[in-house]
PDB file of C-alpha atoms in Angstrom:
ATOM      1  CA  MET A  29     -32.550 -85.563  86.473  1.00 58.00           C
ATOM      2  CA  LYS A  30     -35.855 -86.776  87.928  1.00 84.00           C
ATOM      3  CA  VAL A  31     -36.207 -89.859  85.716  1.00 93.00           C
ATOM      4  CA  TRP A  32     -33.307 -91.829  84.278  1.00 96.00           C
ATOM      5  CA  ASN A  33     -32.468 -95.166  82.667  1.00 97.00           C
ATOM      6  CA  ILE A  34     -29.395 -97.403  82.629  1.00 97.00           C
ATOM      7  CA  SER A  35     -28.242 -99.335  79.569  1.00 97.00           C
ATOM      8  CA  PHE A  36     -25.588-102.069  79.331  1.00 96.00           C
ATOM      9  CA  ALA A  37     -23.790-102.795  76.071  1.00 95.00           C
ATOM     10  CA  GLY A  38     -23.389-106.363  74.848  1.00 91.00           C
ATOM     11  CA  CYS A  39     -19.797-107.556  75.235  1.00 85.00           C
ATOM     12  CA  GLY A  40     -19.619-111.328  75.761  1.00 82.00           C
ATOM     13  CA  PHE A  41     -17.565-112.369  78.779  1.00 77.00           C
ATOM     14  CA  ARG A  42     -16.458-108.754  79.158  1.00 85.00           C
ATOM     15  CA  SER A  43     -19.750-108.302  80.992  1.00 84.00           C
ATOM     16  CA  ILE A  44     -17.615-108.835  84.086  1.00 87.00           C
ATOM     17  CA  TYR A  45     -16.818-105.125  83.650  1.00 91.00           C
ATOM     18  CA  HIS A  46     -20.511-104.331  84.097  1.00 93.00           C
ATOM     19  CA  LEU A  47     -20.546-106.267  87.352  1.00 90.00           C
ATOM     20  CA  GLY A  48     -17.514-104.424  88.692  1.00 89.00           C
ATOM     21  CA  ALA A  49     -19.026-101.067  87.776  1.00 92.00           C
ATOM     22  CA  LEU A  50     -22.361-102.049  89.296  1.00 92.00           C
ATOM     23  CA  SER A  51     -20.766-103.225  92.492  1.00 89.00           C
ATOM     24  CA  CYS A  52     -19.134 -99.814  92.904  1.00 90.00           C
ATOM     25  CA  LEU A  53     -22.382 -97.994  92.130  1.00 92.00           C
ATOM     26  CA  LEU A  54     -24.333-100.110  94.602  1.00 90.00           C
ATOM     27  CA  GLN A  55     -21.719 -99.449  97.242  1.00 90.00           C
ATOM     28  CA  TRP A  56     -21.427 -95.676  96.785  1.00 92.00           C
ATOM     29  CA  VAL A  57     -24.596 -94.464  94.996  1.00 92.00           C
ATOM     30  CA  PRO A  58     -27.189 -97.272  95.285  1.00 93.00           C
ATOM     31  CA  HIS A  59     -30.093 -94.911  94.507  1.00 93.00           C
ATOM     32  CA  LEU A  60     -28.654 -94.438  91.011  1.00 93.00           C
ATOM     33  CA  VAL A  61     -29.300 -98.122  90.300  1.00 94.00           C
ATOM     34  CA  HIS A  62     -32.423 -98.782  92.365  1.00 93.00           C
ATOM     35  CA  GLY A  63     -34.083 -95.564  91.209  1.00 95.00           C
ATOM     36  CA  ALA A  64     -33.668 -96.170  87.461  1.00 96.00           C
ATOM     37  CA  ALA A  65     -36.995 -96.173  85.603  1.00 96.00           C
ATOM     38  CA  LYS A  66     -35.797 -98.630  82.936  1.00 97.00           C
ATOM     39  CA  ILE A  67     -32.763-100.895  82.740  1.00 97.00           C
ATOM     40  CA  GLY A  68     -31.795-101.999  79.233  1.00 97.00           C
ATOM     41  CA  GLY A  69     -29.264-104.301  77.682  1.00 96.00           C
ATOM     42  CA  ALA A  70     -28.249-106.210  74.584  1.00 95.00           C
ATOM     43  CA  SER A  71     -26.625-109.634  74.387  1.00 92.00           C
ATOM     44  CA  SER A  72     -24.690-110.309  77.608  1.00 91.00           C
ATOM     45  CA  GLY A  73     -25.657-106.821  78.750  1.00 94.00           C
ATOM     46  CA  CYS A  74     -29.319-107.848  78.915  1.00 95.00           C
ATOM     47  CA  LEU A  75     -28.416-110.625  81.370  1.00 94.00           C
ATOM     48  CA  VAL A  76     -26.884-108.025  83.692  1.00 94.00           C
ATOM     49  CA  ALA A  77     -29.953-105.822  83.261  1.00 96.00           C
ATOM     50  CA  ALA A  78     -32.244-108.778  83.992  1.00 96.00           C
ATOM     51  CA  ALA A  79     -30.307-109.683  87.130  1.00 94.00           C
ATOM     52  CA  LEU A  80     -30.804-106.139  88.412  1.00 94.00           C
ATOM     53  CA  THR A  81     -34.515-105.962  87.678  1.00 96.00           C
ATOM     54  CA  VAL A  82     -35.402-109.335  89.235  1.00 96.00           C
ATOM     55  CA  GLY A  83     -33.138-108.965  92.266  1.00 93.00           C
ATOM     56  CA  ILE A  84     -30.320-111.463  91.674  1.00 92.00           C
ATOM     57  CA  PRO A  85     -27.338-110.413  93.879  1.00 90.00           C
ATOM     58  CA  ILE A  86     -24.366-109.110  91.898  1.00 86.00           C
ATOM     59  CA  ASP A  87     -21.912-111.412  93.661  1.00 85.00           C
ATOM     60  CA  GLN A  88     -23.946-114.473  92.616  1.00 86.00           C
ATOM     61  CA  PHE A  89     -24.107-113.291  89.023  1.00 84.00           C
ATOM     62  CA  CYS A  90     -20.367-112.592  89.038  1.00 85.00           C
ATOM     63  CA  ALA A  91     -19.679-116.117  90.271  1.00 85.00           C
ATOM     64  CA  GLU A  92     -21.872-117.509  87.467  1.00 83.00           C
ATOM     65  CA  VAL A  93     -19.956-115.588  84.778  1.00 81.00           C
ATOM     66  CA  LEU A  94     -16.579-116.705  86.129  1.00 81.00           C
ATOM     67  CA  THR A  95     -17.746-120.325  86.366  1.00 80.00           C
ATOM     68  CA  MET A  96     -19.093-120.205  82.815  1.00 75.00           C
ATOM     69  CA  ALA A  97     -15.830-118.746  81.466  1.00 74.00           C
ATOM     70  CA  LYS A  98     -13.799-121.350  83.333  1.00 78.00           C
ATOM     71  CA  GLU A  99     -15.966-124.144  81.923  1.00 73.00           C
ATOM     72  CA  ALA A 100     -15.528-122.838  78.364  1.00 69.00           C
ATOM     73  CA  ARG A 101     -11.763-122.706  78.755  1.00 74.00           C
ATOM     74  CA  LYS A 102     -11.631-126.377  79.687  1.00 76.00           C
ATOM     75  CA  HIS A 103     -12.288-127.246  76.041  1.00 65.00           C
ATOM     76  CA  THR A 104      -9.684-127.086  73.300  1.00 69.00           C
ATOM     77  CA  LEU A 105     -11.778-124.795  71.091  1.00 64.00           C
ATOM     78  CA  GLY A 106     -13.419-122.930  73.952  1.00 62.00           C
ATOM     79  CA  VAL A 107     -17.025-121.934  73.187  1.00 62.00           C
ATOM     80  CA  PHE A 108     -16.686-123.443  69.693  1.00 63.00           C
ATOM     81  CA  HIS A 109     -16.114-126.966  71.015  1.00 60.00           C
ATOM     82  CA  PRO A 110     -19.033-129.219  69.960  1.00 63.00           C
ATOM     83  CA  THR A 111     -19.571-130.469  73.519  1.00 61.00           C
ATOM     84  CA  PHE A 112     -19.964-126.953  74.933  1.00 61.00           C
ATOM     85  CA  SER A 113     -23.136-124.970  74.316  1.00 74.00           C
ATOM     86  CA  LEU A 114     -23.047-121.399  75.585  1.00 74.00           C
ATOM     87  CA  LEU A 115     -26.803-120.921  75.188  1.00 79.00           C
ATOM     88  CA  ARG A 116     -27.575-124.182  76.963  1.00 83.00           C
ATOM     89  CA  THR A 117     -25.333-123.108  79.821  1.00 83.00           C
ATOM     90  CA  VAL A 118     -26.976-119.681  79.987  1.00 86.00           C
ATOM     91  CA  ARG A 119     -30.464-121.197  79.950  1.00 90.00           C
ATOM     92  CA  SER A 120     -29.565-123.629  82.721  1.00 90.00           C
ATOM     93  CA  SER A 121     -28.270-120.747  84.821  1.00 89.00           C
ATOM     94  CA  LEU A 122     -31.403-118.678  84.204  1.00 93.00           C
ATOM     95  CA  LEU A 123     -33.665-121.594  85.192  1.00 94.00           C
ATOM     96  CA  GLN A 124     -31.775-121.915  88.463  1.00 91.00           C
ATOM     97  CA  LYS A 125     -31.442-118.224  89.339  1.00 92.00           C
ATOM     98  CA  LEU A 126     -34.584-116.488  88.106  1.00 95.00           C
ATOM     99  CA  PRO A 127     -37.352-116.320  90.725  1.00 95.00           C
ATOM    100  CA  GLU A 128     -40.794-117.645  89.795  1.00 97.00           C
ATOM    101  CA  ASP A 129     -42.191-114.122  89.485  1.00 97.00           C
ATOM    102  CA  ALA A 130     -39.208-112.843  87.467  1.00 97.00           C
ATOM    103  CA  HIS A 131     -41.435-111.868  84.530  1.00 97.00           C
ATOM    104  CA  LEU A 132     -43.608-109.734  86.800  1.00 98.00           C
ATOM    105  CA  ARG A 133     -40.603-107.946  88.280  1.00 97.00           C
ATOM    106  CA  ALA A 134     -39.060-107.394  84.834  1.00 98.00           C
ATOM    107  CA  SER A 135     -42.162-106.247  82.931  1.00 98.00           C
ATOM    108  CA  GLY A 136     -42.216-102.514  82.357  1.00 97.00           C
ATOM    109  CA  ARG A 137     -38.693-101.985  83.658  1.00 97.00           C
ATOM    110  CA  LEU A 138     -36.376-104.377  81.789  1.00 98.00           C
ATOM    111  CA  CYS A 139     -35.728-103.434  78.143  1.00 98.00           C
ATOM    112  CA  VAL A 140     -34.112-106.144  75.988  1.00 98.00           C
ATOM    113  CA  SER A 141     -32.687-105.487  72.521  1.00 97.00           C
ATOM    114  CA  LEU A 142     -33.348-108.153  69.852  1.00 97.00           C
ATOM    115  CA  THR A 143     -32.494-108.386  66.160  1.00 96.00           C
ATOM    116  CA  ARG A 144     -35.258-109.938  64.044  1.00 97.00           C
ATOM    117  CA  MET A 145     -33.776-112.651  61.838  1.00 94.00           C
ATOM    118  CA  ALA A 146     -36.061-112.015  58.837  1.00 95.00           C
ATOM    119  CA  ASP A 147     -35.247-108.356  58.201  1.00 96.00           C
ATOM    120  CA  ARG A 148     -32.381-107.583  60.641  1.00 94.00           C
ATOM    121  CA  LYS A 149     -34.562-104.899  62.285  1.00 96.00           C
ATOM    122  CA  ASN A 150     -34.227-104.050  65.945  1.00 96.00           C
ATOM    123  CA  VAL A 151     -36.985-104.939  68.396  1.00 97.00           C
ATOM    124  CA  LEU A 152     -37.144-103.781  72.030  1.00 97.00           C
ATOM    125  CA  VAL A 153     -39.075-106.009  74.429  1.00 98.00           C
ATOM    126  CA  SER A 154     -40.231-104.767  77.836  1.00 97.00           C
ATOM    127  CA  GLU A 155     -43.286-106.906  78.621  1.00 97.00           C
ATOM    128  CA  PHE A 156     -43.157-110.592  79.515  1.00 98.00           C
ATOM    129  CA  ASP A 157     -46.198-112.832  79.965  1.00 97.00           C
ATOM    130  CA  SER A 158     -44.369-115.605  81.799  1.00 97.00           C
ATOM    131  CA  ARG A 159     -41.024-116.599  83.271  1.00 97.00           C
ATOM    132  CA  GLU A 160     -40.400-118.881  80.301  1.00 97.00           C
ATOM    133  CA  GLU A 161     -41.083-116.028  77.898  1.00 97.00           C
ATOM    134  CA  LEU A 162     -38.565-113.852  79.725  1.00 98.00           C
ATOM    135  CA  ILE A 163     -35.974-116.615  79.360  1.00 97.00           C
ATOM    136  CA  GLN A 164     -36.771-116.923  75.632  1.00 97.00           C
ATOM    137  CA  VAL A 165     -36.238-113.189  75.102  1.00 97.00           C
ATOM    138  CA  LEU A 166     -32.909-113.238  76.956  1.00 97.00           C
ATOM    139  CA  MET A 167     -31.770-116.274  74.973  1.00 95.00           C
ATOM    140  CA  CYS A 168     -32.672-114.562  71.691  1.00 95.00           C
ATOM    141  CA  SER A 169     -30.717-111.445  72.575  1.00 95.00           C
ATOM    142  CA  CYS A 170     -27.652-113.557  73.416  1.00 91.00           C
ATOM    143  CA  PHE A 171     -27.671-115.646  70.224  1.00 92.00           C
ATOM    144  CA  PHE A 172     -24.712-114.653  68.060  1.00 86.00           C
ATOM    145  CA  PRO A 173     -24.685-116.736  64.826  1.00 84.00           C
ATOM    146  CA  VAL A 174     -21.943-119.401  64.634  1.00 78.00           C
ATOM    147  CA  TYR A 175     -20.544-118.338  68.013  1.00 72.00           C
ATOM    148  CA  CYS A 176     -23.661-119.718  69.721  1.00 76.00           C
ATOM    149  CA  GLY A 177     -24.703-122.162  67.012  1.00 75.00           C
ATOM    150  CA  PHE A 178     -26.584-122.134  63.722  1.00 82.00           C
ATOM    151  CA  ILE A 179     -30.248-122.474  64.719  1.00 86.00           C
ATOM    152  CA  PRO A 180     -31.561-119.219  66.239  1.00 89.00           C
ATOM    153  CA  PRO A 181     -33.981-119.352  69.179  1.00 93.00           C
ATOM    154  CA  SER A 182     -37.475-117.932  68.855  1.00 95.00           C
ATOM    155  CA  TYR A 183     -39.814-115.685  70.824  1.00 96.00           C
ATOM    156  CA  ARG A 184     -43.560-115.792  70.118  1.00 95.00           C
ATOM    157  CA  GLY A 185     -42.901-117.836  66.992  1.00 95.00           C
ATOM    158  CA  VAL A 186     -40.390-115.416  65.465  1.00 97.00           C
ATOM    159  CA  HIS A 187     -36.650-116.110  65.200  1.00 97.00           C
ATOM    160  CA  TYR A 188     -34.306-113.513  66.656  1.00 97.00           C
ATOM    161  CA  MET A 189     -30.570-113.133  67.131  1.00 95.00           C
ATOM    162  CA  ASP A 190     -28.113-111.019  69.110  1.00 94.00           C
ATOM    163  CA  GLY A 191     -29.574-107.599  69.895  1.00 93.00           C
ATOM    164  CA  ALA A 192     -26.097-106.079  69.595  1.00 91.00           C
ATOM    165  CA  LEU A 193     -26.223-106.610  65.829  1.00 92.00           C
ATOM    166  CA  SER A 194     -28.880-103.897  65.457  1.00 94.00           C
ATOM    167  CA  ASN A 195     -28.793-101.888  68.703  1.00 94.00           C
ATOM    168  CA  ASN A 196     -26.091-102.601  71.239  1.00 93.00           C
ATOM    169  CA  MET A 197     -27.242 -99.843  73.613  1.00 94.00           C
ATOM    170  CA  PRO A 198     -31.039 -99.825  74.015  1.00 93.00           C
ATOM    171  CA  LEU A 199     -32.524 -96.547  75.300  1.00 92.00           C
ATOM    172  CA  PHE A 200     -29.398 -94.784  73.977  1.00 89.00           C
ATOM    173  CA  GLU A 201     -31.504 -92.237  72.101  1.00 88.00           C
ATOM    174  CA  GLN A 202     -32.995 -90.960  75.358  1.00 90.00           C
ATOM    175  CA  ARG A 203     -30.822 -88.233  76.861  1.00 86.00           C
ATOM    176  CA  ASN A 204     -31.566 -89.373  80.397  1.00 94.00           C
ATOM    177  CA  THR A 205     -29.959 -92.806  79.853  1.00 96.00           C
ATOM    178  CA  ILE A 206     -26.731 -93.682  81.671  1.00 95.00           C
ATOM    179  CA  THR A 207     -24.720 -95.860  79.294  1.00 95.00           C
ATOM    180  CA  VAL A 208     -22.253 -98.519  80.441  1.00 95.00           C
ATOM    181  CA  ALA A 209     -19.716-100.279  78.188  1.00 93.00           C
ATOM    182  CA  PRO A 210     -16.399-102.101  78.726  1.00 90.00           C
ATOM    183  CA  PHE A 211     -14.935-100.353  75.674  1.00 86.00           C
ATOM    184  CA  SER A 212     -13.086 -97.061  75.885  1.00 84.00           C
ATOM    185  CA  GLY A 213     -15.244 -94.425  74.195  1.00 83.00           C
ATOM    186  CA  GLU A 214     -18.023 -91.948  74.892  1.00 85.00           C
ATOM    187  CA  SER A 215     -20.225 -94.088  77.140  1.00 90.00           C
ATOM    188  CA  ASP A 216     -20.992 -92.509  80.502  1.00 92.00           C
ATOM    189  CA  ILE A 217     -19.269 -95.362  82.352  1.00 93.00           C
ATOM    190  CA  CYS A 218     -16.384 -96.992  80.471  1.00 90.00           C
ATOM    191  CA  PRO A 219     -12.605 -97.525  80.636  1.00 87.00           C
ATOM    192  CA  ILE A 220     -10.439 -94.487  79.939  1.00 81.00           C
ATOM    193  CA  GLU A 221      -7.965 -94.760  77.061  1.00 70.00           C
ATOM    194  CA  GLY A 222      -4.467 -93.889  78.274  1.00 61.00           C
ATOM    195  CA  THR A 223      -3.499 -92.012  75.113  1.00 55.00           C
ATOM    196  CA  PHE A 224      -5.121 -89.583  72.715  1.00 55.00           C
ATOM    197  CA  ASN A 225      -3.578 -91.462  69.807  1.00 51.00           C
ATOM    198  CA  PHE A 226      -6.728 -93.314  68.756  1.00 54.00           C
ATOM    199  CA  PHE A 227      -9.494 -93.425  66.180  1.00 50.00           C
ATOM    200  CA  GLU A 228     -13.163 -93.864  66.985  1.00 54.00           C
ATOM    201  CA  VAL A 229     -15.693 -96.289  65.558  1.00 55.00           C
ATOM    202  CA  HIS A 230     -19.398 -96.664  66.280  1.00 53.00           C
ATOM    203  CA  TYR A 231     -21.111-100.029  66.493  1.00 50.00           C
ATOM    204  CA  GLY A 232     -24.745-100.453  67.420  1.00 53.00           C
ATOM    205  CA  ASN A 233     -24.925 -97.045  69.139  1.00 57.00           C
ATOM    206  CA  VAL A 234     -21.736 -97.730  71.112  1.00 60.00           C
ATOM    207  CA  SER A 235     -18.683 -95.492  70.719  1.00 51.00           C
ATOM    208  CA  ILE A 236     -15.391 -97.438  70.744  1.00 54.00           C
ATOM    209  CA  GLN A 237     -11.964 -95.780  70.744  1.00 53.00           C
ATOM    210  CA  VAL A 238      -9.216 -97.913  69.232  1.00 52.00           C
ATOM    211  CA  ASN A 239      -5.600 -97.227  70.096  1.00 50.00           C
ATOM    212  CA  THR A 240      -3.711 -96.693  66.831  1.00 47.00           C
ATOM    213  CA  ASP A 241      -0.516 -98.030  68.431  1.00 48.00           C
ATOM    214  CA  LEU A 242      -2.167-101.458  68.448  1.00 46.00           C
ATOM    215  CA  VAL A 243      -3.053-101.123  64.776  1.00 43.00           C
ATOM    216  CA  ARG A 244       0.554-100.275  63.851  1.00 44.00           C
ATOM    217  CA  THR A 245       2.031-103.120  65.883  1.00 40.00           C
ATOM    218  CA  PRO A 246       3.425-105.709  63.409  1.00 42.00           C
ATOM    219  CA  CYS A 247       2.202-109.276  63.690  1.00 41.00           C
ATOM    220  CA  LEU A 248       4.644-111.755  65.195  1.00 38.00           C
ATOM    221  CA  PRO A 249       5.799-114.675  63.050  1.00 42.00           C
ATOM    222  CA  PRO A 250       3.769-117.828  63.777  1.00 44.00           C
ATOM    223  CA  SER A 251       6.927-119.713  64.776  1.00 40.00           C
ATOM    224  CA  LEU A 252       7.667-117.089  67.424  1.00 34.00           C
ATOM    225  CA  VAL A 253       4.107-117.047  68.706  1.00 36.00           C
ATOM    226  CA  GLU A 254       4.093-120.824  69.111  1.00 41.00           C
ATOM    227  CA  GLY A 255       7.308-120.651  71.121  1.00 37.00           C
ATOM    228  CA  VAL A 256       6.068-118.028  73.529  1.00 34.00           C
ATOM    229  CA  LYS A 257       5.340-119.414  76.990  1.00 37.00           C
ATOM    230  CA  LEU A 258       2.783-117.607  79.123  1.00 41.00           C
ATOM    231  CA  ALA A 259       4.947-117.552  82.229  1.00 37.00           C
ATOM    232  CA  CYS A 260       2.296-115.814  84.283  1.00 38.00           C
ATOM    233  CA  CYS A 261      -0.263-118.538  83.581  1.00 45.00           C
ATOM    234  CA  GLU A 262       2.296-121.196  84.465  1.00 46.00           C
ATOM    235  CA  LEU A 263       2.937-119.464  87.787  1.00 41.00           C
ATOM    236  CA  VAL A 264      -0.763-119.370  88.507  1.00 43.00           C
ATOM    237  CA  LYS A 265      -1.099-123.079  87.761  1.00 51.00           C
ATOM    238  CA  LYS A 266       1.896-123.805  89.971  1.00 48.00           C
ATOM    239  CA  ALA A 267       0.402-121.732  92.761  1.00 46.00           C
ATOM    240  CA  GLU A 268      -2.898-123.600  92.507  1.00 49.00           C
ATOM    241  CA  LEU A 269      -1.103-126.951  92.771  1.00 54.00           C
ATOM    242  CA  THR A 270       1.051-125.945  95.733  1.00 50.00           C
ATOM    243  CA  GLY A 271      -1.593-123.902  97.499  1.00 50.00           C
ATOM    244  CA  LEU A 272       0.624-120.822  97.427  1.00 47.00           C
ATOM    245  CA  ASN A 273      -0.149-117.388  95.973  1.00 46.00           C
ATOM    246  CA  PRO A 274       2.227-115.920  93.371  1.00 43.00           C
ATOM    247  CA  THR A 275       4.206-112.994  94.775  1.00 42.00           C
ATOM    248  CA  GLN A 276       4.112-109.511  93.349  1.00 42.00           C
ATOM    249  CA  GLU A 277       7.695-109.983  92.183  1.00 41.00           C
ATOM    250  CA  GLU A 278       6.561-112.883  90.038  1.00 41.00           C
ATOM    251  CA  HIS A 279       3.675-110.775  88.719  1.00 43.00           C
ATOM    252  CA  GLY A 280       5.309-107.411  88.216  1.00 41.00           C
ATOM    253  CA  TRP A 281       2.286-106.180  86.270  1.00 38.00           C
ATOM    254  CA  LEU A 282      -0.135-106.788  89.145  1.00 44.00           C
ATOM    255  CA  ASP A 283      -0.805-103.878  91.485  1.00 48.00           C
ATOM    256  CA  HIS A 284      -2.127-105.490  94.658  1.00 54.00           C
ATOM    257  CA  SER A 285      -3.407-102.153  95.914  1.00 51.00           C
ATOM    258  CA  VAL A 286      -6.023-102.393  93.159  1.00 48.00           C
ATOM    259  CA  THR A 287      -7.283-105.807  94.227  1.00 52.00           C
ATOM    260  CA  GLN A 288      -7.294-104.765  97.870  1.00 58.00           C
ATOM    261  CA  ASN A 289      -9.608-101.883  97.052  1.00 57.00           C
ATOM    262  CA  LEU A 290     -12.123-103.932  95.095  1.00 58.00           C
ATOM    263  CA  PRO A 291     -15.753-103.726  96.272  1.00 59.00           C
ATOM    264  CA  ALA A 292     -16.709-106.378  98.820  1.00 64.00           C
ATOM    265  CA  ASP A 293     -19.081-108.200  96.414  1.00 57.00           C
ATOM    266  CA  ILE A 294     -16.379-108.679  93.774  1.00 54.00           C
ATOM    267  CA  LYS A 295     -13.829-109.814  96.360  1.00 58.00           C
ATOM    268  CA  ARG A 296     -16.335-112.374  97.638  1.00 59.00           C
ATOM    269  CA  SER A 297     -17.067-113.656  94.110  1.00 54.00           C
ATOM    270  CA  LYS A 298     -13.365-113.966  93.336  1.00 51.00           C
ATOM    271  CA  ARG A 299     -12.754-115.835  96.586  1.00 56.00           C
ATOM    272  CA  ASP A 300     -15.755-118.143  96.257  1.00 57.00           C
ATOM    273  CA  GLY A 301     -15.015-118.867  92.603  1.00 53.00           C
TER     274      GLY A 301
END
């Protein structure tokens, strides 16, 4: 394959999966990332794609995502709390991290998926006249109605919303595109479902396999749900207060061999965050 592309699916805060996958690729096969002709993305995936094309280190981007998620969780309603604006936070981060010539680095290589508000048609943008215009395009692709507010941002006078609503995997139609998604399915890089007992759905050019065992699981009574205590979270809070790390016995589900083998960039982000 002489020419290839990479495309990142939109997935909200699950974009941390993209960063983990990228960190591994950069560690073991860096030419696969640096040699890509085009790097595309929709929604949060376009932010990852933009970081790659303009040269923002993966560990810095990872720290930004973790900080943003932590900030959202401070509020009772999370991202829906009136005092928290996800788009404002994203824009502030972009203004701080994007280099002055970001639009020059991104033009011709970055491919951002947008959904035009007027007719719900997909638009792919790959040319940016200024740094501010690049930020506007990224903001448009990340705007999910209600979740991010009610007034959509605009690019060149036209209102757009989340690119995932019309095409969640830009460049998907090209056979030389390496697709990345945090959902188990048919993407080239994605989690592997542990059972064959699943059904498959397609959303915005992304294949998602849903475990049917989850579908058959009965809902718990509200009274029982309210009484459930997240012991693991309590242990983590206790550890943070005392300065101690929870032991593996306390977290029987945690395989420390996995965390020990994480790429250096992700370990650094986790430690610094």
